[in-house]
PDB file of C-alpha atoms in Angstrom:
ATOM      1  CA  UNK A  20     105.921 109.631  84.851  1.00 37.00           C
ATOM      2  CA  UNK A  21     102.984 109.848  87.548  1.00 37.00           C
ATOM      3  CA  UNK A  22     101.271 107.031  88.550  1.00 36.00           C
ATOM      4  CA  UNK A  23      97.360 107.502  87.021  1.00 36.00           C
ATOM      5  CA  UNK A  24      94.749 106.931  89.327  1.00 43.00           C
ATOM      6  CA  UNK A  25      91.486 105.745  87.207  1.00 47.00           C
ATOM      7  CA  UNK A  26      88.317 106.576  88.378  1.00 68.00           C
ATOM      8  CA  UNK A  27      86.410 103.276  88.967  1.00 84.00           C
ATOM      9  CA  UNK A  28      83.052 104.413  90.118  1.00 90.00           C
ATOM     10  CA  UNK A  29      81.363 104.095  87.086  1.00 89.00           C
ATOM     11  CA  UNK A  30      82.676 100.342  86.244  1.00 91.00           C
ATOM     12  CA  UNK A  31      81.203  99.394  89.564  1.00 91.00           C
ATOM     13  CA  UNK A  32      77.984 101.117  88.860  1.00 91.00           C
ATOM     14  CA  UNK A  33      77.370  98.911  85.720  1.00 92.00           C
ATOM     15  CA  UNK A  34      78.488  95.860  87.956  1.00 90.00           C
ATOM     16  CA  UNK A  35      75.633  96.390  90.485  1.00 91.00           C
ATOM     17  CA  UNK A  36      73.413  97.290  87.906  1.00 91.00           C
ATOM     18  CA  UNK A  37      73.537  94.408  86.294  1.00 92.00           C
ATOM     19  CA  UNK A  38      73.522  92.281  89.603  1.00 91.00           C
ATOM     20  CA  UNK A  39      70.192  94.319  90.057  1.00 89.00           C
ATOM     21  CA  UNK A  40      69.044  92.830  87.002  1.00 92.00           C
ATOM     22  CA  UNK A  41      69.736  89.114  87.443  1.00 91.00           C
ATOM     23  CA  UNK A  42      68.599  88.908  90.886  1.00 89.00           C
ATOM     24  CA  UNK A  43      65.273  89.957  88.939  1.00 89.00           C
ATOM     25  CA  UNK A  44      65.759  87.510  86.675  1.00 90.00           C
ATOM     26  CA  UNK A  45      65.920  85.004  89.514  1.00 88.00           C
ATOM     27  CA  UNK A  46      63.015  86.053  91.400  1.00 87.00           C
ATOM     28  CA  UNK A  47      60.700  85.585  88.512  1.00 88.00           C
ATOM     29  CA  UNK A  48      62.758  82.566  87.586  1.00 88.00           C
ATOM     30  CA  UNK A  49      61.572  81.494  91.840  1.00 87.00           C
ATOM     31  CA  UNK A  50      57.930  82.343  91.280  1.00 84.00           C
ATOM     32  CA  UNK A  51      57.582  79.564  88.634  1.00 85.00           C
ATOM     33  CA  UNK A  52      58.874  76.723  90.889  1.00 83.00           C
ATOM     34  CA  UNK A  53      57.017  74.979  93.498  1.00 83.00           C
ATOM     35  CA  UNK A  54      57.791  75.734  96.759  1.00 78.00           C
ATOM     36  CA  UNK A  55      59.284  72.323  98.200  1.00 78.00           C
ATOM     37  CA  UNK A  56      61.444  71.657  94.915  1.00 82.00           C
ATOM     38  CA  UNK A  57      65.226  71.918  94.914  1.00 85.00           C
ATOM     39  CA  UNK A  58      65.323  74.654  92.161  1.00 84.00           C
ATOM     40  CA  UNK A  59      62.982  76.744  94.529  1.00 84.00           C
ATOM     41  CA  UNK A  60      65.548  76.289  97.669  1.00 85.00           C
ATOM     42  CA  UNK A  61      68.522  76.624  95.350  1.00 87.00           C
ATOM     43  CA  UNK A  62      67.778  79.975  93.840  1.00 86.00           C
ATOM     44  CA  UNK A  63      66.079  81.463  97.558  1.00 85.00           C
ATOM     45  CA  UNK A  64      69.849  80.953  98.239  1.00 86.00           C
ATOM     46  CA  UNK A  65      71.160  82.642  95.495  1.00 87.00           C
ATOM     47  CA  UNK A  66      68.828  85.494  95.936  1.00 87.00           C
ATOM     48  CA  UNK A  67      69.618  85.864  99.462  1.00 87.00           C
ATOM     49  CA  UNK A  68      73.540  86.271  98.765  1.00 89.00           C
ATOM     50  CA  UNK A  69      72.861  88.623  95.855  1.00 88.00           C
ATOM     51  CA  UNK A  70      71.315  91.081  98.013  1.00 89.00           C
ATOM     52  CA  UNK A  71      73.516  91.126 100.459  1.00 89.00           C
ATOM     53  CA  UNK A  72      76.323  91.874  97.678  1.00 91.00           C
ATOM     54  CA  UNK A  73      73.964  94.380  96.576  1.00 89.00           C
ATOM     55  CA  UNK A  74      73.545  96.434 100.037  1.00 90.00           C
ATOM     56  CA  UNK A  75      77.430  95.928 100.161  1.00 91.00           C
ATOM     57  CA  UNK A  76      77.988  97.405  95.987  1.00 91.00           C
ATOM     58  CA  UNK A  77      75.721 100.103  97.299  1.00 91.00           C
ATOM     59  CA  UNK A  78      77.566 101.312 100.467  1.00 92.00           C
ATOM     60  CA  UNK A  79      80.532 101.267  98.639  1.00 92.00           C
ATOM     61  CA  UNK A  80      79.443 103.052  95.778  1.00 91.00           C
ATOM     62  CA  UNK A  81      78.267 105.664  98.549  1.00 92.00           C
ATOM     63  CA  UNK A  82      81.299 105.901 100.452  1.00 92.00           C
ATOM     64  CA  UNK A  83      83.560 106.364  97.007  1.00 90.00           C
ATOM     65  CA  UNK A  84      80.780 108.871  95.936  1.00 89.00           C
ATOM     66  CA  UNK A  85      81.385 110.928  99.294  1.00 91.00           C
ATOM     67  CA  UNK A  86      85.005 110.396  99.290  1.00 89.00           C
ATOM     68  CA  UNK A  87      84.830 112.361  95.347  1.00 88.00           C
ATOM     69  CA  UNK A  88      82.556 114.802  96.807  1.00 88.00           C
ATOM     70  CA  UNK A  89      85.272 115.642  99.469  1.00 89.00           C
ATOM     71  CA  UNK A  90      88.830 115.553  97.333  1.00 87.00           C
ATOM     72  CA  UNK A  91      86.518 117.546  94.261  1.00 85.00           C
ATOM     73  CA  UNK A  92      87.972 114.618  92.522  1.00 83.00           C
ATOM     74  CA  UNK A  93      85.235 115.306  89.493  1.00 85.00           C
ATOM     75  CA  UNK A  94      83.078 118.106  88.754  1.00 89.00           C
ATOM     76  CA  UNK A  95      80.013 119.395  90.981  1.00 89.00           C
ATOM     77  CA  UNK A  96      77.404 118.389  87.968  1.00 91.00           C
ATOM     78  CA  UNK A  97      79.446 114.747  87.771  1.00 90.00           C
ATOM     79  CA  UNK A  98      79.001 114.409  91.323  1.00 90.00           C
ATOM     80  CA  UNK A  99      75.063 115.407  91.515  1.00 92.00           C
ATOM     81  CA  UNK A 100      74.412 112.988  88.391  1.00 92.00           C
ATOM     82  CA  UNK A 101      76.134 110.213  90.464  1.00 92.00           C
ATOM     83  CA  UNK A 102      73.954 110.724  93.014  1.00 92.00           C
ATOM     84  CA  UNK A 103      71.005 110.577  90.904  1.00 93.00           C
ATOM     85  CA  UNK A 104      72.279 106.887  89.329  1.00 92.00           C
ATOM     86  CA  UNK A 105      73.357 106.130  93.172  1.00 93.00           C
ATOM     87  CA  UNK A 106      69.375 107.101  94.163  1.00 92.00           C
ATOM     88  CA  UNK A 107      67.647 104.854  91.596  1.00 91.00           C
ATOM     89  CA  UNK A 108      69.894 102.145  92.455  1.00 90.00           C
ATOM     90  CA  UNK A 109      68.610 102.310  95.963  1.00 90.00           C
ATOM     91  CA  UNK A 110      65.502 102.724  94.830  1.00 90.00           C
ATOM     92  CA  UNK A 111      65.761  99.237  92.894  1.00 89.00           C
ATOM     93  CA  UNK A 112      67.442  97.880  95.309  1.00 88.00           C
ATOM     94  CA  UNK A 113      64.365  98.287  97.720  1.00 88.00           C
ATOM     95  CA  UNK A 114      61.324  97.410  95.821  1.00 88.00           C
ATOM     96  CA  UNK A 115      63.649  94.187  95.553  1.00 85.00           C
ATOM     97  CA  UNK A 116      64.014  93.438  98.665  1.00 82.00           C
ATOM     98  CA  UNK A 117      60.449  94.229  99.100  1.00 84.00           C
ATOM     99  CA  UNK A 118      59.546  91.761  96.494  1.00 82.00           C
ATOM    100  CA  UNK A 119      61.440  89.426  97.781  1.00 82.00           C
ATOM    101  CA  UNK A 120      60.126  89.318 101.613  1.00 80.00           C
ATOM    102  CA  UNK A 121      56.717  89.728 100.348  1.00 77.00           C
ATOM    103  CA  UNK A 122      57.053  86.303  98.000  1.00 67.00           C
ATOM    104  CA  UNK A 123      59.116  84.844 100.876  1.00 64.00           C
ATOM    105  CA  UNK A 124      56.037  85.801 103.580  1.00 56.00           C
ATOM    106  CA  UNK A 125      53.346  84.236 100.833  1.00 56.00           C
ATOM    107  CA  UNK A 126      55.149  80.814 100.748  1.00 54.00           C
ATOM    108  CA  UNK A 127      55.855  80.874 104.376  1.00 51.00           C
ATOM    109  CA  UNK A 128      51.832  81.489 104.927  1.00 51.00           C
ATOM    110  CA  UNK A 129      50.968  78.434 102.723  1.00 48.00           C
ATOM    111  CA  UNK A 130      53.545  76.323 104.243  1.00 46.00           C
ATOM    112  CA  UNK A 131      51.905  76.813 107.504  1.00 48.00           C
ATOM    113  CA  UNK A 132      48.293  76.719 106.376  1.00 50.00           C
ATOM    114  CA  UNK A 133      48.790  73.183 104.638  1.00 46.00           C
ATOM    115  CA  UNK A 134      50.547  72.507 107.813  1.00 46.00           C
ATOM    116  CA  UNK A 135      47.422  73.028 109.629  1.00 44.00           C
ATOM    117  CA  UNK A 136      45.189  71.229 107.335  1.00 43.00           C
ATOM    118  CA  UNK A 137      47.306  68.358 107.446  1.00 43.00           C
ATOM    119  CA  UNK A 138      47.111  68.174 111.658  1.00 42.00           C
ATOM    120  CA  UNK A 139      42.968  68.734 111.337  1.00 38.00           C
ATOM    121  CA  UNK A 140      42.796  65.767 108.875  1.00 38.00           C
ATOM    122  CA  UNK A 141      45.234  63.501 110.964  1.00 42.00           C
ATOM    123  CA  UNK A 142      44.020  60.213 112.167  1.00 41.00           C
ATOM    124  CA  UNK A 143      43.061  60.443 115.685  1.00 42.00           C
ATOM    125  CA  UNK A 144      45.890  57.654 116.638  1.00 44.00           C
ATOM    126  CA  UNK A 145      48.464  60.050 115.222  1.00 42.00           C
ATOM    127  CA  UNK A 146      47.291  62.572 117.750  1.00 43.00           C
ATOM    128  CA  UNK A 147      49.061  62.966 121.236  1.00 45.00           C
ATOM    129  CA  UNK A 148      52.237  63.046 122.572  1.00 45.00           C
ATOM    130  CA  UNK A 149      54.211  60.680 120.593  1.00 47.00           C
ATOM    131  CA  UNK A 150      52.493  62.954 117.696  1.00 46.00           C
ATOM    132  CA  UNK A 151      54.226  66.022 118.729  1.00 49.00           C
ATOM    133  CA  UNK A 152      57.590  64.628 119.677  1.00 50.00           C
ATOM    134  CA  UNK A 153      57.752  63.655 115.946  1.00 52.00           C
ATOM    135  CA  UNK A 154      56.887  66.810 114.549  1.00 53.00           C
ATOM    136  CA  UNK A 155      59.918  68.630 117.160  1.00 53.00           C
ATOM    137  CA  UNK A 156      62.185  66.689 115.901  1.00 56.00           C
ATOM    138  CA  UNK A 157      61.045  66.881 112.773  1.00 57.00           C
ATOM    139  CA  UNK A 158      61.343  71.127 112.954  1.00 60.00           C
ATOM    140  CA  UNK A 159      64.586  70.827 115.028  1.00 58.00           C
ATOM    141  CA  UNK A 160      65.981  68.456 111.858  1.00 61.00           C
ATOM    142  CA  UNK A 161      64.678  71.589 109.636  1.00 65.00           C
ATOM    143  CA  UNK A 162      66.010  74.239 111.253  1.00 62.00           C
ATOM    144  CA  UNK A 163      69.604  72.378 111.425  1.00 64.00           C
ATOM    145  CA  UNK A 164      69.829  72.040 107.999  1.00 70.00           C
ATOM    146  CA  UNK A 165      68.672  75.805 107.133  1.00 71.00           C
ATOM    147  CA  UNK A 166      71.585  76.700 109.786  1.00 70.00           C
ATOM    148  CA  UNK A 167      74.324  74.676 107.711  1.00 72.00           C
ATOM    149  CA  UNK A 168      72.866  76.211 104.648  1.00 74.00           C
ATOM    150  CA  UNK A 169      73.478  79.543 105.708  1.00 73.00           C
ATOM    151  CA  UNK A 170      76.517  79.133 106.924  1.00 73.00           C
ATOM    152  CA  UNK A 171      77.593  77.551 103.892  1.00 75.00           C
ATOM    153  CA  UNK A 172      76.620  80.605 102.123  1.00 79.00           C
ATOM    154  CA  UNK A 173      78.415  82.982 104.884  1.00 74.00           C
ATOM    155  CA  UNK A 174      81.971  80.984 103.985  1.00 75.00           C
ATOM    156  CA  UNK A 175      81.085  81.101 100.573  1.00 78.00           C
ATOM    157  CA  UNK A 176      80.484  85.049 100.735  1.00 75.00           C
ATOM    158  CA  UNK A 177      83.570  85.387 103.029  1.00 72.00           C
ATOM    159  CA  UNK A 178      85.657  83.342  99.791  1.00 75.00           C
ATOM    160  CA  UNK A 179      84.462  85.318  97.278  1.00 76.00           C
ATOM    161  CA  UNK A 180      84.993  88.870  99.528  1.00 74.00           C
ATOM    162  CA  UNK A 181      88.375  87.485  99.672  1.00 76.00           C
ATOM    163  CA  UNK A 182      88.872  86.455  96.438  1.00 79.00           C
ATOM    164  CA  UNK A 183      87.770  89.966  95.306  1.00 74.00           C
ATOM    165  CA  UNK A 184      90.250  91.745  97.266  1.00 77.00           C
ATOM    166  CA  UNK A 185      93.031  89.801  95.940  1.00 79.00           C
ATOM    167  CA  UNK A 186      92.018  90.259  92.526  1.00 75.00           C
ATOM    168  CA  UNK A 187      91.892  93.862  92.662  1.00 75.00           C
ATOM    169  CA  UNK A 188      95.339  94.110  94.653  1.00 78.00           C
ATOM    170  CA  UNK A 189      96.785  91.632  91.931  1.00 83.00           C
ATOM    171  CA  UNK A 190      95.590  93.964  88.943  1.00 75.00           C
ATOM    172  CA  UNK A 191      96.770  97.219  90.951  1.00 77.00           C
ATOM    173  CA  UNK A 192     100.288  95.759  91.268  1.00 79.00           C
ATOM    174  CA  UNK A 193     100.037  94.335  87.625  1.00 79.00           C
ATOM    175  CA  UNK A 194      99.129  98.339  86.488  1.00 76.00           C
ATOM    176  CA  UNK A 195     102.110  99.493  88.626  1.00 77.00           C
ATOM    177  CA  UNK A 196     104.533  96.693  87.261  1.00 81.00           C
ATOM    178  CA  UNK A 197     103.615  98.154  83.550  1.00 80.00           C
ATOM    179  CA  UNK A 198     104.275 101.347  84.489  1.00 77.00           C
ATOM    180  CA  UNK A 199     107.935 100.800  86.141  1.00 85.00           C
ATOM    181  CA  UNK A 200     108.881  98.855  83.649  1.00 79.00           C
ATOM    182  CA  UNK A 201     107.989 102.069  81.407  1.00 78.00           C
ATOM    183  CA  UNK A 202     109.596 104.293  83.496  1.00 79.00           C
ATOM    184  CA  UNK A 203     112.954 101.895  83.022  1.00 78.00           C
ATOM    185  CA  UNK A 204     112.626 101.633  79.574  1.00 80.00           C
ATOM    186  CA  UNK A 205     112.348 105.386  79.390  1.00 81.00           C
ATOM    187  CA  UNK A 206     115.764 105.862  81.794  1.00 83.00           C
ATOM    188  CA  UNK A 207     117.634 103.517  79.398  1.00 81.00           C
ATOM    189  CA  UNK A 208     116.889 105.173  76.462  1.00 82.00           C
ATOM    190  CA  UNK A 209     118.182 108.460  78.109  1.00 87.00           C
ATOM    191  CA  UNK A 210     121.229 106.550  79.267  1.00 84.00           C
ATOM    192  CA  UNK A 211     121.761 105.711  75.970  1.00 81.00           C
ATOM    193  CA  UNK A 212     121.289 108.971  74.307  1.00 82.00           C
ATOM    194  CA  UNK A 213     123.832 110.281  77.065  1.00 82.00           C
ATOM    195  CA  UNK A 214     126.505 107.499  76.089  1.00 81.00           C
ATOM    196  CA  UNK A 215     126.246 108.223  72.603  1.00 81.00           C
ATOM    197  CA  UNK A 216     126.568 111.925  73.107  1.00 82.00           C
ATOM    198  CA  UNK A 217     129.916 111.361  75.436  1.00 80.00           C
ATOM    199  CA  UNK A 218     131.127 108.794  72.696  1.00 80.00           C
ATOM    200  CA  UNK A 219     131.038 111.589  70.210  1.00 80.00           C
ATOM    201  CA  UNK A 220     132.368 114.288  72.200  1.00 80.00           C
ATOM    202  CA  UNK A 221     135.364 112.040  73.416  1.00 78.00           C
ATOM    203  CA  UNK A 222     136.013 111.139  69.398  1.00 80.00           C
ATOM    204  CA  UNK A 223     135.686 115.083  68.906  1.00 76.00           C
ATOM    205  CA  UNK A 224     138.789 115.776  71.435  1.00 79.00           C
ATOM    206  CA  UNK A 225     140.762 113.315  70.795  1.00 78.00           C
ATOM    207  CA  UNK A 226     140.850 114.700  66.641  1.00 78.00           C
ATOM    208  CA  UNK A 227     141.421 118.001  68.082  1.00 75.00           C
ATOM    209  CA  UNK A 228     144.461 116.848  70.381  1.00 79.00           C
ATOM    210  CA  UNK A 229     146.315 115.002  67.608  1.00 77.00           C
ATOM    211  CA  UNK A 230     145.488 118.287  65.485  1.00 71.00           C
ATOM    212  CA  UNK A 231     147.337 120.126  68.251  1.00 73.00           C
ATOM    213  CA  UNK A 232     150.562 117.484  68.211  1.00 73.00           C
ATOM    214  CA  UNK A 233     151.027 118.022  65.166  1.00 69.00           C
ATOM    215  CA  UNK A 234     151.173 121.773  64.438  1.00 66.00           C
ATOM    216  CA  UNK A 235     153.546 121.608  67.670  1.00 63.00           C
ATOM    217  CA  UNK A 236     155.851 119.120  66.061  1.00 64.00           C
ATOM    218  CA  UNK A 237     155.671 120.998  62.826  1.00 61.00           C
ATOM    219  CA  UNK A 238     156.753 124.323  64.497  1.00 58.00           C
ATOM    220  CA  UNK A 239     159.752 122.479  66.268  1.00 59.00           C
ATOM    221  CA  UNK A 240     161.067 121.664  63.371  1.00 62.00           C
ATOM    222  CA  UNK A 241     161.101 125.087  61.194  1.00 70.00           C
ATOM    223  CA  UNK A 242     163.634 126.283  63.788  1.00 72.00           C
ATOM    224  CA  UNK A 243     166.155 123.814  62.990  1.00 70.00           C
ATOM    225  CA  UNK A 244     166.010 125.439  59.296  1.00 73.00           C
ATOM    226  CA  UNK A 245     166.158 128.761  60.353  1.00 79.00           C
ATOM    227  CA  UNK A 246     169.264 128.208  62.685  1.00 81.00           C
ATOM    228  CA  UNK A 247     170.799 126.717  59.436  1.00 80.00           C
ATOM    229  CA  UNK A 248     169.810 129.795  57.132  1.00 84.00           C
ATOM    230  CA  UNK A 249     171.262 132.162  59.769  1.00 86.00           C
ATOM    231  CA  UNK A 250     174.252 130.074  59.896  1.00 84.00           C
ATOM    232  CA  UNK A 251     174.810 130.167  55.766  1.00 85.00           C
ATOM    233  CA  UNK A 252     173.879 133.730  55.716  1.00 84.00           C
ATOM    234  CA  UNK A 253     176.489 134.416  58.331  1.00 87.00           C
ATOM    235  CA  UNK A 254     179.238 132.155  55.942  1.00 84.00           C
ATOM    236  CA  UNK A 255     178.533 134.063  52.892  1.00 87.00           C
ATOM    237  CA  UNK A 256     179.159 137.526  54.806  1.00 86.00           C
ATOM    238  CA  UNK A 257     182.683 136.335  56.140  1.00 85.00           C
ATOM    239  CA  UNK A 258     183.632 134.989  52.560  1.00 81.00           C
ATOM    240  CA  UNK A 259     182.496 138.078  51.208  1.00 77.00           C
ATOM    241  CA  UNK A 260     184.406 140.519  53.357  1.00 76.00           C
ATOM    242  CA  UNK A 261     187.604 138.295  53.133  1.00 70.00           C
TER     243      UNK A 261
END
């Protein structure tokens, strides 16, 4: 029995799909959070690591797509309506992105015009120096924490890459577990069949053998009678002439 290779390329395009569809879901989720709350920071995150696992759903799409295209693994007209499902996902995929960096440029512009405001307004004995040295720090304290937050999310996307791969080689050796244990199941049963077969044929002989025996043993002993006949028949004669 031949291994069966199944064709996953749809499966995958309904995963990114709906990826496509919940980072959506989170971006409008984003726009109705204030800019300095948790929820906002927490779901910039998430939105950040779903695209990325969109461009990398994409180029793998594409690459299986090309690698069909090569082997003919599926039809010409299954191949060019791929690419048509492959298109509008990048398509999606960009005025996403775009929507994204434009909401992520608007907040950035606020931040930095309240920012300003804030410095006009100041109280002249904030001003100076010792005024600046906070506000350094203050960015440098910032920008460390963004840093650990991102690479949080890189080990986090580096588990879960992981964690994918191992899932998928787990289920491939679970499909080709099933499938030699059918192929053994399918050897015994012949191995059976064969036993069975030999079982009867060996039964068959040994009838025939004992058949054999016995018509020999039978004939061995009709010559013992006929030695006797000739013997009488002999007798009689001699009385006969005398």
């Amino acid at each position: 029995m031949a291994l069966v290779d199944v064709d996953s390329w749809l499966t995958e395009y309904e995963s990114c799909s709906r990826l496509n569809q919940t980072l959506l879901t989170q971006l409008n989720e984003r726009d109705g959070k204030q800019t300095s709350s948790v929820d906002y920071n927490r779901l910039t995150s998430s939105i950040q690591l779903g695209i990325r696992q969109f461009d990398r759903e994409l180029q793998e799409l594409k690459y299986k797509l090309n690698e069909a295209a090569k082997t003919k693994a599926v039809t010409f007209e299954e191949i060019e309506r791929r690419q048509t499902l492959w298109d509008s996902l990048q398509s999606q995929r960009q005025l996403l992105k775009k929507r994204y960096l434009s909401a992520t440029r608007s907040d950035r512009s606020a931040l930095l015009e309240t920012s300003a405001a804030s410095s006009i307004w100041s109280s002249p004995n904030r001003a100076g120096p010792s005024a600046d040295s906070g506000n350094e720090s203050d960015t440098a304290a910032i920008i460390d924490v963004q840093r650990l937050k991102q690479t949080q999310i890189d080990m986090l996307e580096q588990q879960n890459r992981g964690l994918e791969t191992l899932s998928q080689t787990i289920s491939r050796q679970r499909a080709l577990a099933t499938q030699i244990g059918q192929e053994f199941e399918e050897q015994n049963d012949i191995l059976d069949n064969l036993a069975n077969t030999a079982e009867r044929v060996e039964r068959g002989v040994s009838r025939e053998t004992q058949g054999i025996t016995a018509i020999n043993r039978n004939e061995s002993s009709t010559w013992g009678y006929w030695i006797v006949i000739i013997v009488l028949f002999i007798a009689i004669i001699i009385v006969g002439v005398l």
